[in-house]
Protein backbone atom coordinates (compact mmCIF):
# COMPACT_ATOMS: atom_id res chain seq x y z
CA UNK A 1 0.00 0.00 0.00
CA UNK A 2 1.37 3.39 -1.05
CA UNK A 3 -0.41 6.15 0.86
CA UNK A 4 -0.35 9.81 -0.13
CA UNK A 5 -1.67 12.73 1.89
CA UNK A 6 -2.87 15.87 0.14
CA UNK A 7 -2.57 18.29 3.02
CA UNK A 8 -0.50 17.60 6.15
CA UNK A 9 -2.34 19.29 8.99
CA UNK A 10 -2.87 17.93 12.50
CA UNK A 11 -5.37 15.25 11.52
CA UNK A 12 -3.22 14.05 8.61
CA UNK A 13 -0.19 13.99 10.89
CA UNK A 14 -2.04 11.87 13.45
CA UNK A 15 -3.19 9.43 10.77
CA UNK A 16 0.32 9.11 9.35
CA UNK A 17 1.83 8.37 12.73
CA UNK A 18 -0.96 5.94 13.60
CA UNK A 19 -0.55 4.10 10.30
CA UNK A 20 3.20 3.78 10.83
CA UNK A 21 2.90 2.78 14.50
CA UNK A 22 0.30 0.10 13.72
CA UNK A 23 2.36 -1.28 10.84
CA UNK A 24 -0.35 -0.56 8.26
CA UNK A 25 2.33 1.02 6.07
CA UNK A 26 6.02 1.85 6.44
CA UNK A 27 7.41 5.40 6.47
CA UNK A 28 8.92 4.73 3.06
CA UNK A 29 5.45 4.02 1.63
CA UNK A 30 3.93 7.36 2.69
CA UNK A 31 4.22 10.72 0.95
CA UNK A 32 2.71 13.99 2.18
CA UNK A 33 1.88 17.03 0.08
CA UNK A 34 1.91 20.35 1.91
CA UNK A 35 2.19 23.88 0.48
CA UNK A 36 3.46 25.50 3.69
CA UNK A 37 7.24 25.04 3.84
CA UNK A 38 7.62 25.08 7.65
CA UNK A 39 4.86 22.52 8.05
CA UNK A 40 6.32 20.38 5.29
CA UNK A 41 9.71 20.36 6.99
CA UNK A 42 8.12 19.57 10.35
CA UNK A 43 6.24 16.55 8.97
CA UNK A 44 9.33 15.26 7.21
CA UNK A 45 11.34 15.60 10.41
CA UNK A 46 8.85 14.19 12.93
CA UNK A 47 6.99 11.58 10.87
CA UNK A 48 9.93 10.55 8.74
CA UNK A 49 7.89 10.41 5.53
CA UNK A 50 8.66 11.86 2.13
CA UNK A 51 7.25 15.39 1.70
CA UNK A 52 6.57 17.54 -1.34
CA UNK A 53 4.82 20.76 -2.32
CA UNK A 54 3.41 19.07 -5.43
CA UNK A 55 0.01 17.37 -5.02
CA UNK A 56 0.35 15.69 -8.41
CA UNK A 57 3.53 13.99 -7.20
CA UNK A 58 1.55 12.67 -4.25
CA UNK A 59 -1.09 11.11 -6.52
CA UNK A 60 1.44 9.64 -8.93
CA UNK A 61 3.28 7.95 -6.09
CA UNK A 62 0.23 6.51 -4.30
CA UNK A 63 -2.63 4.08 -4.72
CA UNK A 64 -4.41 5.39 -1.60
CA UNK A 65 -4.86 9.17 -1.55
CA UNK A 66 -6.08 10.92 1.61
CA UNK A 67 -7.62 14.33 0.94
CA UNK A 68 -6.89 16.26 4.12
CA UNK A 69 -7.57 19.79 2.88
CA UNK A 70 -9.97 22.42 4.18
CA UNK A 71 -13.51 22.05 2.80
CA UNK A 72 -13.34 25.43 1.03
CA UNK A 73 -10.29 24.25 -0.93
CA UNK A 74 -11.71 20.89 -2.01
CA UNK A 75 -13.14 21.98 -5.38
CA UNK A 76 -9.80 23.49 -6.43
CA UNK A 77 -7.85 20.43 -5.33
CA UNK A 78 -10.23 18.05 -7.14
CA UNK A 79 -9.88 20.09 -10.32
CA UNK A 80 -6.09 19.93 -10.04
CA UNK A 81 -6.00 16.18 -9.42
CA UNK A 82 -8.76 15.01 -11.77
CA UNK A 83 -6.42 14.23 -14.71
CA UNK A 84 -4.28 11.99 -12.49
CA UNK A 85 -6.82 10.11 -10.36
CA UNK A 86 -8.03 6.84 -11.90
CA UNK A 87 -10.00 3.73 -10.94
CA UNK A 88 -6.73 2.38 -9.56
CA UNK A 89 -6.87 4.98 -6.78
CA UNK A 90 -8.74 4.77 -3.49
CA UNK A 91 -9.53 8.35 -2.44
CA UNK A 92 -10.26 8.93 1.25
CA UNK A 93 -11.65 12.36 2.13
CA UNK A 94 -11.56 13.68 5.70
CA UNK A 95 -12.87 17.13 4.72
CA UNK A 96 -15.88 17.99 6.90
CA UNK A 97 -19.20 18.42 5.13
CA UNK A 98 -17.99 17.53 1.61
CA UNK A 99 -20.42 14.97 0.17
CA UNK A 100 -19.37 11.93 -1.83
CA UNK A 101 -21.54 13.10 -4.74
CA UNK A 102 -19.70 16.43 -4.80
CA UNK A 103 -16.37 14.63 -5.20
CA UNK A 104 -17.64 12.02 -7.66
CA UNK A 105 -19.08 14.71 -9.91
CA UNK A 106 -15.67 16.39 -10.14
CA UNK A 107 -13.52 13.32 -10.72
CA UNK A 108 -13.28 10.72 -13.46
CA UNK A 109 -15.75 7.87 -13.43
CA UNK A 110 -14.59 4.83 -11.51
CA UNK A 111 -12.47 6.61 -8.92
CA UNK A 112 -13.13 4.85 -5.62
CA UNK A 113 -14.15 7.36 -2.95
CA UNK A 114 -14.66 6.91 0.77
CA UNK A 115 -15.74 9.79 2.99
CA UNK A 116 -14.51 9.76 6.59
CA UNK A 117 -15.53 11.79 9.63
CA UNK A 118 -12.69 11.41 12.17
CA UNK A 119 -12.37 13.45 15.36
CA UNK A 120 -9.67 15.32 17.25
CA UNK A 121 -8.64 12.52 19.67
CA UNK A 122 -7.13 10.93 16.57
CA UNK A 123 -4.11 12.97 17.75
CA UNK A 124 -3.68 10.64 20.76
CA UNK A 125 -4.82 7.40 19.11
CA UNK A 126 -8.33 7.56 20.56
CA UNK A 127 -10.42 8.64 17.58
CA UNK A 128 -14.08 7.76 17.06
CA UNK A 129 -14.75 7.79 13.30
CA UNK A 130 -17.56 7.09 10.90
CA UNK A 131 -17.15 6.47 7.17
CA UNK A 132 -19.27 5.94 4.06
CA UNK A 133 -18.50 4.30 0.72
CA UNK A 134 -18.85 5.88 -2.71
CA UNK A 135 -20.48 4.22 -5.73
CA UNK A 136 -17.26 2.78 -7.15
CA UNK A 137 -15.69 1.74 -3.85
CA UNK A 138 -14.94 -1.96 -3.54
CA UNK A 139 -15.46 -4.31 -0.56
CA UNK A 140 -11.71 -4.49 -0.02
CA UNK A 141 -11.64 -0.67 0.21
CA UNK A 142 -13.78 -0.93 3.33
CA UNK A 143 -11.14 -3.18 4.90
CA UNK A 144 -8.36 -0.76 3.94
CA UNK A 145 -10.15 2.24 5.43
CA UNK A 146 -11.08 0.30 8.56
CA UNK A 147 -7.45 -0.75 9.01
CA UNK A 148 -6.26 2.86 8.68
CA UNK A 149 -8.87 4.30 11.05
CA UNK A 150 -8.47 1.55 13.64
CA UNK A 151 -4.79 2.44 13.82
CA UNK A 152 -5.89 5.62 15.62
CA UNK A 153 -9.08 4.52 17.38
CA UNK A 154 -12.44 2.94 16.51
CA UNK A 155 -14.44 3.24 13.28
CA UNK A 156 -17.91 2.40 11.98
CA UNK A 157 -19.14 1.90 8.40
CA UNK A 158 -22.37 3.88 7.99
CA UNK A 159 -24.70 5.27 5.35
CA UNK A 160 -23.50 8.69 4.26
CA UNK A 161 -26.67 10.37 5.52
CA UNK A 162 -25.62 9.39 9.07
CA UNK A 163 -22.24 11.13 8.88
CA UNK A 164 -23.87 14.42 9.87
CA UNK A 165 -24.97 12.74 13.10
CA UNK A 166 -21.41 11.45 13.56
CA UNK A 167 -20.19 15.02 13.07
CA UNK A 168 -22.57 16.30 15.73
CA UNK A 169 -21.74 13.54 18.21
CA UNK A 170 -18.09 12.46 17.94
CA UNK A 171 -16.87 15.20 15.60
CA UNK A 172 -17.99 18.12 17.75
CA UNK A 173 -18.29 16.08 20.95
CA UNK A 174 -14.71 16.46 22.18
CA UNK A 175 -15.25 20.22 22.55
CA UNK A 176 -18.36 19.54 24.64
CA UNK A 177 -16.39 17.21 26.89
CA UNK A 178 -13.51 19.69 27.19
CA UNK A 179 -16.10 22.15 28.47
CA UNK A 180 -17.23 19.55 31.02
CA UNK A 181 -13.64 18.92 32.13
CA UNK A 182 -13.00 22.65 32.51
CA UNK A 183 -16.23 23.17 34.45
CA UNK A 184 -15.65 20.19 36.73
CA UNK A 185 -12.12 21.39 37.40
CA UNK A 186 -13.51 24.83 38.28
CA UNK A 187 -15.82 23.11 40.74
CA UNK A 188 -12.86 21.32 42.25
CA UNK A 189 -11.01 24.61 42.62
CA UNK A 190 -14.07 26.15 44.24
CA UNK A 191 -14.08 23.26 46.70
CA UNK A 192 -10.41 23.92 47.54
CA UNK A 193 -8.32 21.82 45.16
CA UNK A 194 -5.21 23.22 43.41
CA UNK A 195 -5.93 24.00 39.75
CA UNK A 196 -3.47 21.49 38.30
CA UNK A 197 -4.78 18.69 40.49
CA UNK A 198 -8.40 19.57 39.71
CA UNK A 199 -7.82 19.45 35.93
CA UNK A 200 -6.06 16.09 36.12
CA UNK A 201 -8.75 14.61 38.36
CA UNK A 202 -11.52 15.89 36.07
CA UNK A 203 -9.84 14.62 32.90
CA UNK A 204 -9.06 11.22 34.40
CA UNK A 205 -12.65 10.98 35.65
CA UNK A 206 -13.90 11.41 32.06
CA UNK A 207 -11.38 8.85 30.78
CA UNK A 208 -12.37 6.38 33.49
CA UNK A 209 -16.10 6.81 32.93
CA UNK A 210 -15.73 6.30 29.17
CA UNK A 211 -13.53 3.24 29.65
CA UNK A 212 -16.05 1.77 32.10
CA UNK A 213 -18.87 2.00 29.54
CA UNK A 214 -16.74 0.61 26.70
CA UNK A 215 -15.29 -2.30 28.65
CA UNK A 216 -18.25 -3.36 30.81
CA UNK A 217 -20.86 -2.58 28.11
CA UNK A 218 -23.36 -1.61 30.76
CA UNK A 219 -25.85 1.16 29.98
CA UNK A 220 -24.70 4.65 31.07
CA UNK A 221 -27.87 5.03 33.11
CA UNK A 222 -27.11 1.85 35.01
CA UNK A 223 -23.52 2.96 35.64
CA UNK A 224 -24.81 6.30 36.92
CA UNK A 225 -27.19 4.56 39.33
CA UNK A 226 -24.33 2.42 40.66
CA UNK A 227 -22.48 5.58 41.72
CA UNK A 228 -25.51 7.38 43.15
CA UNK A 229 -26.13 5.84 46.59
CA UNK A 230 -29.27 6.81 48.57
CA UNK A 231 -29.12 10.28 50.15
CA UNK A 232 -25.49 10.58 49.09
CA UNK A 233 -23.26 13.19 47.48
CA UNK A 234 -23.69 11.98 43.88
CA UNK A 235 -27.49 12.10 43.79
CA UNK A 236 -27.32 15.59 45.26
CA UNK A 237 -25.04 16.66 42.42
CA UNK A 238 -27.25 14.93 39.85
CA UNK A 239 -30.26 16.80 41.22
CA UNK A 240 -28.48 20.10 40.50
CA UNK A 241 -27.55 19.00 36.98
CA UNK A 242 -31.13 17.91 36.19
CA UNK A 243 -32.50 21.16 37.58
CA UNK A 244 -30.13 23.09 35.29
CA UNK A 245 -31.25 21.08 32.25
CA UNK A 246 -27.76 19.76 31.49
CA UNK A 247 -29.02 16.51 29.95
CA UNK A 248 -31.31 18.40 27.56
CA UNK A 249 -28.55 20.88 26.74
CA UNK A 250 -26.23 18.08 25.62
CA UNK A 251 -28.94 16.54 23.47
CA UNK A 252 -29.62 19.91 21.85
CA UNK A 253 -25.90 20.60 21.36
CA UNK A 254 -25.33 17.35 19.44
CA UNK A 255 -28.48 17.88 17.39
CA UNK A 256 -27.54 21.50 16.58
CA UNK A 257 -24.04 20.47 15.48
CA UNK A 258 -25.49 17.71 13.28
CA UNK A 259 -27.92 20.16 11.64
CA UNK A 260 -25.07 22.61 11.02
CA UNK A 261 -23.16 19.80 9.29
CA UNK A 262 -26.14 19.26 6.99
CA UNK A 263 -26.18 22.98 6.14
CA UNK A 264 -22.45 23.04 5.38
CA UNK A 265 -22.83 20.04 3.11
CA UNK A 266 -25.65 21.68 1.20
CA UNK A 267 -23.45 24.71 0.56
CA UNK A 268 -20.60 22.50 -0.65
mmCIF file of C-alpha atoms in Angstrom:
data_model
loop_
_atom_site.group_PDB
_atom_site.id
_atom_site.type_symbol
_atom_site.label_atom_id
_atom_site.label_comp_id
_atom_site.label_asym_id
_atom_site.label_seq_id
_atom_site.Cartn_x
_atom_site.Cartn_y
_atom_site.Cartn_z
ATOM 1 C CA UNK A 1 0.000 0.000 0.000
ATOM 2 C CA UNK A 2 1.374 3.390 -1.051
ATOM 3 C CA UNK A 3 -0.415 6.153 0.859
ATOM 4 C CA UNK A 4 -0.352 9.811 -0.134
ATOM 5 C CA UNK A 5 -1.672 12.729 1.889
ATOM 6 C CA UNK A 6 -2.870 15.868 0.139
ATOM 7 C CA UNK A 7 -2.568 18.288 3.024
ATOM 8 C CA UNK A 8 -0.499 17.598 6.145
ATOM 9 C CA UNK A 9 -2.339 19.293 8.988
ATOM 10 C CA UNK A 10 -2.867 17.929 12.501
ATOM 11 C CA UNK A 11 -5.371 15.247 11.522
ATOM 12 C CA UNK A 12 -3.222 14.052 8.614
ATOM 13 C CA UNK A 13 -0.189 13.988 10.888
ATOM 14 C CA UNK A 14 -2.044 11.874 13.454
ATOM 15 C CA UNK A 15 -3.191 9.432 10.766
ATOM 16 C CA UNK A 16 0.318 9.112 9.345
ATOM 17 C CA UNK A 17 1.830 8.373 12.728
ATOM 18 C CA UNK A 18 -0.959 5.940 13.601
ATOM 19 C CA UNK A 19 -0.555 4.099 10.305
ATOM 20 C CA UNK A 20 3.203 3.784 10.829
ATOM 21 C CA UNK A 21 2.902 2.785 14.499
ATOM 22 C CA UNK A 22 0.297 0.097 13.723
ATOM 23 C CA UNK A 23 2.357 -1.285 10.841
ATOM 24 C CA UNK A 24 -0.349 -0.559 8.261
ATOM 25 C CA UNK A 25 2.332 1.023 6.071
ATOM 26 C CA UNK A 26 6.021 1.847 6.440
ATOM 27 C CA UNK A 27 7.410 5.395 6.473
ATOM 28 C CA UNK A 28 8.915 4.733 3.059
ATOM 29 C CA UNK A 29 5.448 4.018 1.633
ATOM 30 C CA UNK A 30 3.932 7.358 2.693
ATOM 31 C CA UNK A 31 4.222 10.720 0.948
ATOM 32 C CA UNK A 32 2.709 13.988 2.183
ATOM 33 C CA UNK A 33 1.885 17.026 0.082
ATOM 34 C CA UNK A 34 1.907 20.350 1.910
ATOM 35 C CA UNK A 35 2.190 23.875 0.480
ATOM 36 C CA UNK A 36 3.463 25.503 3.688
ATOM 37 C CA UNK A 37 7.236 25.042 3.843
ATOM 38 C CA UNK A 38 7.618 25.077 7.650
ATOM 39 C CA UNK A 39 4.856 22.521 8.045
ATOM 40 C CA UNK A 40 6.319 20.376 5.290
ATOM 41 C CA UNK A 41 9.708 20.361 6.987
ATOM 42 C CA UNK A 42 8.125 19.574 10.351
ATOM 43 C CA UNK A 43 6.243 16.554 8.970
ATOM 44 C CA UNK A 44 9.328 15.262 7.210
ATOM 45 C CA UNK A 45 11.342 15.595 10.406
ATOM 46 C CA UNK A 46 8.849 14.192 12.928
ATOM 47 C CA UNK A 47 6.987 11.577 10.871
ATOM 48 C CA UNK A 48 9.926 10.548 8.737
ATOM 49 C CA UNK A 49 7.885 10.410 5.533
ATOM 50 C CA UNK A 50 8.656 11.865 2.125
ATOM 51 C CA UNK A 51 7.254 15.387 1.697
ATOM 52 C CA UNK A 52 6.567 17.539 -1.337
ATOM 53 C CA UNK A 53 4.821 20.760 -2.316
ATOM 54 C CA UNK A 54 3.413 19.066 -5.431
ATOM 55 C CA UNK A 55 0.014 17.367 -5.022
ATOM 56 C CA UNK A 56 0.353 15.690 -8.410
ATOM 57 C CA UNK A 57 3.532 13.987 -7.204
ATOM 58 C CA UNK A 58 1.548 12.668 -4.251
ATOM 59 C CA UNK A 59 -1.087 11.106 -6.521
ATOM 60 C CA UNK A 60 1.444 9.641 -8.932
ATOM 61 C CA UNK A 61 3.280 7.945 -6.093
ATOM 62 C CA UNK A 62 0.225 6.507 -4.300
ATOM 63 C CA UNK A 63 -2.634 4.078 -4.715
ATOM 64 C CA UNK A 64 -4.408 5.390 -1.604
ATOM 65 C CA UNK A 65 -4.863 9.173 -1.552
ATOM 66 C CA UNK A 66 -6.079 10.919 1.606
ATOM 67 C CA UNK A 67 -7.618 14.330 0.938
ATOM 68 C CA UNK A 68 -6.890 16.259 4.118
ATOM 69 C CA UNK A 69 -7.573 19.793 2.879
ATOM 70 C CA UNK A 70 -9.967 22.421 4.182
ATOM 71 C CA UNK A 71 -13.509 22.050 2.796
ATOM 72 C CA UNK A 72 -13.341 25.428 1.030
ATOM 73 C CA UNK A 73 -10.291 24.246 -0.933
ATOM 74 C CA UNK A 74 -11.711 20.892 -2.009
ATOM 75 C CA UNK A 75 -13.142 21.976 -5.380
ATOM 76 C CA UNK A 76 -9.804 23.493 -6.430
ATOM 77 C CA UNK A 77 -7.850 20.428 -5.332
ATOM 78 C CA UNK A 78 -10.226 18.049 -7.137
ATOM 79 C CA UNK A 79 -9.879 20.085 -10.322
ATOM 80 C CA UNK A 80 -6.085 19.934 -10.036
ATOM 81 C CA UNK A 81 -5.996 16.176 -9.417
ATOM 82 C CA UNK A 82 -8.757 15.010 -11.774
ATOM 83 C CA UNK A 83 -6.424 14.225 -14.712
ATOM 84 C CA UNK A 84 -4.275 11.993 -12.490
ATOM 85 C CA UNK A 85 -6.822 10.108 -10.356
ATOM 86 C CA UNK A 86 -8.032 6.841 -11.897
ATOM 87 C CA UNK A 87 -10.004 3.734 -10.942
ATOM 88 C CA UNK A 88 -6.726 2.382 -9.560
ATOM 89 C CA UNK A 89 -6.875 4.983 -6.778
ATOM 90 C CA UNK A 90 -8.741 4.775 -3.493
ATOM 91 C CA UNK A 91 -9.533 8.352 -2.441
ATOM 92 C CA UNK A 92 -10.260 8.934 1.248
ATOM 93 C CA UNK A 93 -11.647 12.356 2.134
ATOM 94 C CA UNK A 94 -11.558 13.676 5.703
ATOM 95 C CA UNK A 95 -12.875 17.127 4.723
ATOM 96 C CA UNK A 96 -15.878 17.991 6.897
ATOM 97 C CA UNK A 97 -19.199 18.419 5.128
ATOM 98 C CA UNK A 98 -17.995 17.531 1.605
ATOM 99 C CA UNK A 99 -20.424 14.970 0.172
ATOM 100 C CA UNK A 100 -19.366 11.933 -1.830
ATOM 101 C CA UNK A 101 -21.538 13.101 -4.742
ATOM 102 C CA UNK A 102 -19.695 16.431 -4.797
ATOM 103 C CA UNK A 103 -16.371 14.626 -5.202
ATOM 104 C CA UNK A 104 -17.636 12.015 -7.659
ATOM 105 C CA UNK A 105 -19.081 14.708 -9.913
ATOM 106 C CA UNK A 106 -15.674 16.395 -10.141
ATOM 107 C CA UNK A 107 -13.524 13.317 -10.723
ATOM 108 C CA UNK A 108 -13.277 10.724 -13.459
ATOM 109 C CA UNK A 109 -15.755 7.871 -13.431
ATOM 110 C CA UNK A 110 -14.590 4.830 -11.514
ATOM 111 C CA UNK A 111 -12.465 6.612 -8.918
ATOM 112 C CA UNK A 112 -13.129 4.850 -5.618
ATOM 113 C CA UNK A 113 -14.154 7.360 -2.947
ATOM 114 C CA UNK A 114 -14.656 6.911 0.774
ATOM 115 C CA UNK A 115 -15.743 9.790 2.994
ATOM 116 C CA UNK A 116 -14.510 9.761 6.587
ATOM 117 C CA UNK A 117 -15.527 11.790 9.626
ATOM 118 C CA UNK A 118 -12.686 11.412 12.170
ATOM 119 C CA UNK A 119 -12.369 13.447 15.358
ATOM 120 C CA UNK A 120 -9.669 15.323 17.246
ATOM 121 C CA UNK A 121 -8.641 12.524 19.672
ATOM 122 C CA UNK A 122 -7.128 10.933 16.575
ATOM 123 C CA UNK A 123 -4.112 12.970 17.754
ATOM 124 C CA UNK A 124 -3.680 10.639 20.756
ATOM 125 C CA UNK A 125 -4.816 7.397 19.110
ATOM 126 C CA UNK A 126 -8.331 7.562 20.564
ATOM 127 C CA UNK A 127 -10.423 8.643 17.577
ATOM 128 C CA UNK A 128 -14.082 7.760 17.060
ATOM 129 C CA UNK A 129 -14.746 7.788 13.296
ATOM 130 C CA UNK A 130 -17.560 7.086 10.897
ATOM 131 C CA UNK A 131 -17.154 6.472 7.168
ATOM 132 C CA UNK A 132 -19.273 5.938 4.064
ATOM 133 C CA UNK A 133 -18.498 4.303 0.725
ATOM 134 C CA UNK A 134 -18.849 5.883 -2.709
ATOM 135 C CA UNK A 135 -20.484 4.221 -5.731
ATOM 136 C CA UNK A 136 -17.262 2.782 -7.146
ATOM 137 C CA UNK A 137 -15.686 1.744 -3.849
ATOM 138 C CA UNK A 138 -14.938 -1.964 -3.540
ATOM 139 C CA UNK A 139 -15.459 -4.305 -0.557
ATOM 140 C CA UNK A 140 -11.706 -4.485 -0.023
ATOM 141 C CA UNK A 141 -11.637 -0.666 0.208
ATOM 142 C CA UNK A 142 -13.776 -0.932 3.329
ATOM 143 C CA UNK A 143 -11.139 -3.177 4.897
ATOM 144 C CA UNK A 144 -8.360 -0.760 3.937
ATOM 145 C CA UNK A 145 -10.152 2.244 5.430
ATOM 146 C CA UNK A 146 -11.083 0.304 8.564
ATOM 147 C CA UNK A 147 -7.449 -0.749 9.014
ATOM 148 C CA UNK A 148 -6.264 2.858 8.676
ATOM 149 C CA UNK A 149 -8.868 4.296 11.047
ATOM 150 C CA UNK A 150 -8.471 1.552 13.637
ATOM 151 C CA UNK A 151 -4.790 2.436 13.817
ATOM 152 C CA UNK A 152 -5.888 5.618 15.623
ATOM 153 C CA UNK A 153 -9.085 4.517 17.384
ATOM 154 C CA UNK A 154 -12.440 2.943 16.511
ATOM 155 C CA UNK A 155 -14.441 3.243 13.281
ATOM 156 C CA UNK A 156 -17.914 2.398 11.977
ATOM 157 C CA UNK A 157 -19.139 1.900 8.403
ATOM 158 C CA UNK A 158 -22.373 3.879 7.990
ATOM 159 C CA UNK A 159 -24.699 5.266 5.348
ATOM 160 C CA UNK A 160 -23.501 8.687 4.261
ATOM 161 C CA UNK A 161 -26.670 10.367 5.525
ATOM 162 C CA UNK A 162 -25.621 9.386 9.067
ATOM 163 C CA UNK A 163 -22.239 11.129 8.882
ATOM 164 C CA UNK A 164 -23.871 14.421 9.867
ATOM 165 C CA UNK A 165 -24.969 12.740 13.095
ATOM 166 C CA UNK A 166 -21.409 11.448 13.556
ATOM 167 C CA UNK A 167 -20.187 15.019 13.066
ATOM 168 C CA UNK A 168 -22.570 16.302 15.728
ATOM 169 C CA UNK A 169 -21.744 13.545 18.211
ATOM 170 C CA UNK A 170 -18.094 12.457 17.935
ATOM 171 C CA UNK A 171 -16.870 15.196 15.596
ATOM 172 C CA UNK A 172 -17.987 18.120 17.754
ATOM 173 C CA UNK A 173 -18.294 16.084 20.950
ATOM 174 C CA UNK A 174 -14.709 16.459 22.185
ATOM 175 C CA UNK A 175 -15.253 20.215 22.548
ATOM 176 C CA UNK A 176 -18.361 19.544 24.636
ATOM 177 C CA UNK A 177 -16.390 17.209 26.888
ATOM 178 C CA UNK A 178 -13.512 19.692 27.191
ATOM 179 C CA UNK A 179 -16.101 22.151 28.470
ATOM 180 C CA UNK A 180 -17.230 19.551 31.020
ATOM 181 C CA UNK A 181 -13.637 18.922 32.125
ATOM 182 C CA UNK A 182 -13.002 22.648 32.506
ATOM 183 C CA UNK A 183 -16.229 23.172 34.454
ATOM 184 C CA UNK A 184 -15.653 20.192 36.733
ATOM 185 C CA UNK A 185 -12.115 21.393 37.401
ATOM 186 C CA UNK A 186 -13.508 24.831 38.279
ATOM 187 C CA UNK A 187 -15.821 23.113 40.739
ATOM 188 C CA UNK A 188 -12.861 21.316 42.254
ATOM 189 C CA UNK A 189 -11.007 24.612 42.619
ATOM 190 C CA UNK A 190 -14.069 26.151 44.244
ATOM 191 C CA UNK A 191 -14.075 23.256 46.702
ATOM 192 C CA UNK A 192 -10.414 23.924 47.542
ATOM 193 C CA UNK A 193 -8.318 21.815 45.161
ATOM 194 C CA UNK A 194 -5.212 23.216 43.414
ATOM 195 C CA UNK A 195 -5.934 24.003 39.752
ATOM 196 C CA UNK A 196 -3.471 21.487 38.295
ATOM 197 C CA UNK A 197 -4.783 18.691 40.490
ATOM 198 C CA UNK A 198 -8.402 19.566 39.706
ATOM 199 C CA UNK A 199 -7.820 19.452 35.933
ATOM 200 C CA UNK A 200 -6.059 16.085 36.120
ATOM 201 C CA UNK A 201 -8.747 14.610 38.362
ATOM 202 C CA UNK A 202 -11.519 15.894 36.068
ATOM 203 C CA UNK A 203 -9.838 14.624 32.897
ATOM 204 C CA UNK A 204 -9.063 11.222 34.399
ATOM 205 C CA UNK A 205 -12.651 10.977 35.651
ATOM 206 C CA UNK A 206 -13.897 11.414 32.064
ATOM 207 C CA UNK A 207 -11.378 8.851 30.777
ATOM 208 C CA UNK A 208 -12.372 6.380 33.492
ATOM 209 C CA UNK A 209 -16.101 6.815 32.933
ATOM 210 C CA UNK A 210 -15.730 6.299 29.170
ATOM 211 C CA UNK A 211 -13.533 3.237 29.650
ATOM 212 C CA UNK A 212 -16.053 1.771 32.102
ATOM 213 C CA UNK A 213 -18.868 1.998 29.544
ATOM 214 C CA UNK A 214 -16.741 0.610 26.701
ATOM 215 C CA UNK A 215 -15.292 -2.303 28.651
ATOM 216 C CA UNK A 216 -18.252 -3.358 30.811
ATOM 217 C CA UNK A 217 -20.855 -2.584 28.110
ATOM 218 C CA UNK A 218 -23.363 -1.612 30.764
ATOM 219 C CA UNK A 219 -25.850 1.158 29.982
ATOM 220 C CA UNK A 220 -24.698 4.646 31.072
ATOM 221 C CA UNK A 221 -27.869 5.035 33.111
ATOM 222 C CA UNK A 222 -27.112 1.851 35.015
ATOM 223 C CA UNK A 223 -23.519 2.964 35.636
ATOM 224 C CA UNK A 224 -24.807 6.298 36.917
ATOM 225 C CA UNK A 225 -27.192 4.557 39.334
ATOM 226 C CA UNK A 226 -24.332 2.425 40.659
ATOM 227 C CA UNK A 227 -22.476 5.575 41.716
ATOM 228 C CA UNK A 228 -25.507 7.381 43.151
ATOM 229 C CA UNK A 229 -26.133 5.838 46.590
ATOM 230 C CA UNK A 230 -29.270 6.805 48.570
ATOM 231 C CA UNK A 231 -29.122 10.283 50.147
ATOM 232 C CA UNK A 232 -25.485 10.584 49.087
ATOM 233 C CA UNK A 233 -23.264 13.191 47.475
ATOM 234 C CA UNK A 234 -23.689 11.983 43.882
ATOM 235 C CA UNK A 235 -27.490 12.095 43.789
ATOM 236 C CA UNK A 236 -27.317 15.589 45.262
ATOM 237 C CA UNK A 237 -25.041 16.664 42.424
ATOM 238 C CA UNK A 238 -27.250 14.934 39.849
ATOM 239 C CA UNK A 239 -30.256 16.805 41.220
ATOM 240 C CA UNK A 240 -28.477 20.097 40.500
ATOM 241 C CA UNK A 241 -27.555 18.996 36.976
ATOM 242 C CA UNK A 242 -31.125 17.905 36.187
ATOM 243 C CA UNK A 243 -32.499 21.164 37.582
ATOM 244 C CA UNK A 244 -30.130 23.091 35.286
ATOM 245 C CA UNK A 245 -31.254 21.081 32.246
ATOM 246 C CA UNK A 246 -27.763 19.757 31.492
ATOM 247 C CA UNK A 247 -29.025 16.513 29.950
ATOM 248 C CA UNK A 248 -31.306 18.395 27.556
ATOM 249 C CA UNK A 249 -28.552 20.880 26.741
ATOM 250 C CA UNK A 250 -26.227 18.081 25.616
ATOM 251 C CA UNK A 251 -28.943 16.542 23.467
ATOM 252 C CA UNK A 252 -29.623 19.910 21.849
ATOM 253 C CA UNK A 253 -25.904 20.601 21.360
ATOM 254 C CA UNK A 254 -25.332 17.355 19.443
ATOM 255 C CA UNK A 255 -28.481 17.884 17.389
ATOM 256 C CA UNK A 256 -27.538 21.498 16.584
ATOM 257 C CA UNK A 257 -24.038 20.475 15.479
ATOM 258 C CA UNK A 258 -25.488 17.709 13.283
ATOM 259 C CA UNK A 259 -27.918 20.156 11.642
ATOM 260 C CA UNK A 260 -25.074 22.612 11.018
ATOM 261 C CA UNK A 261 -23.157 19.805 9.295
ATOM 262 C CA UNK A 262 -26.139 19.264 6.994
ATOM 263 C CA UNK A 263 -26.178 22.980 6.136
ATOM 264 C CA UNK A 264 -22.453 23.041 5.384
ATOM 265 C CA UNK A 265 -22.831 20.037 3.110
ATOM 266 C CA UNK A 266 -25.650 21.681 1.197
ATOM 267 C CA UNK A 267 -23.448 24.709 0.563
ATOM 268 C CA UNK A 268 -20.602 22.502 -0.650
#
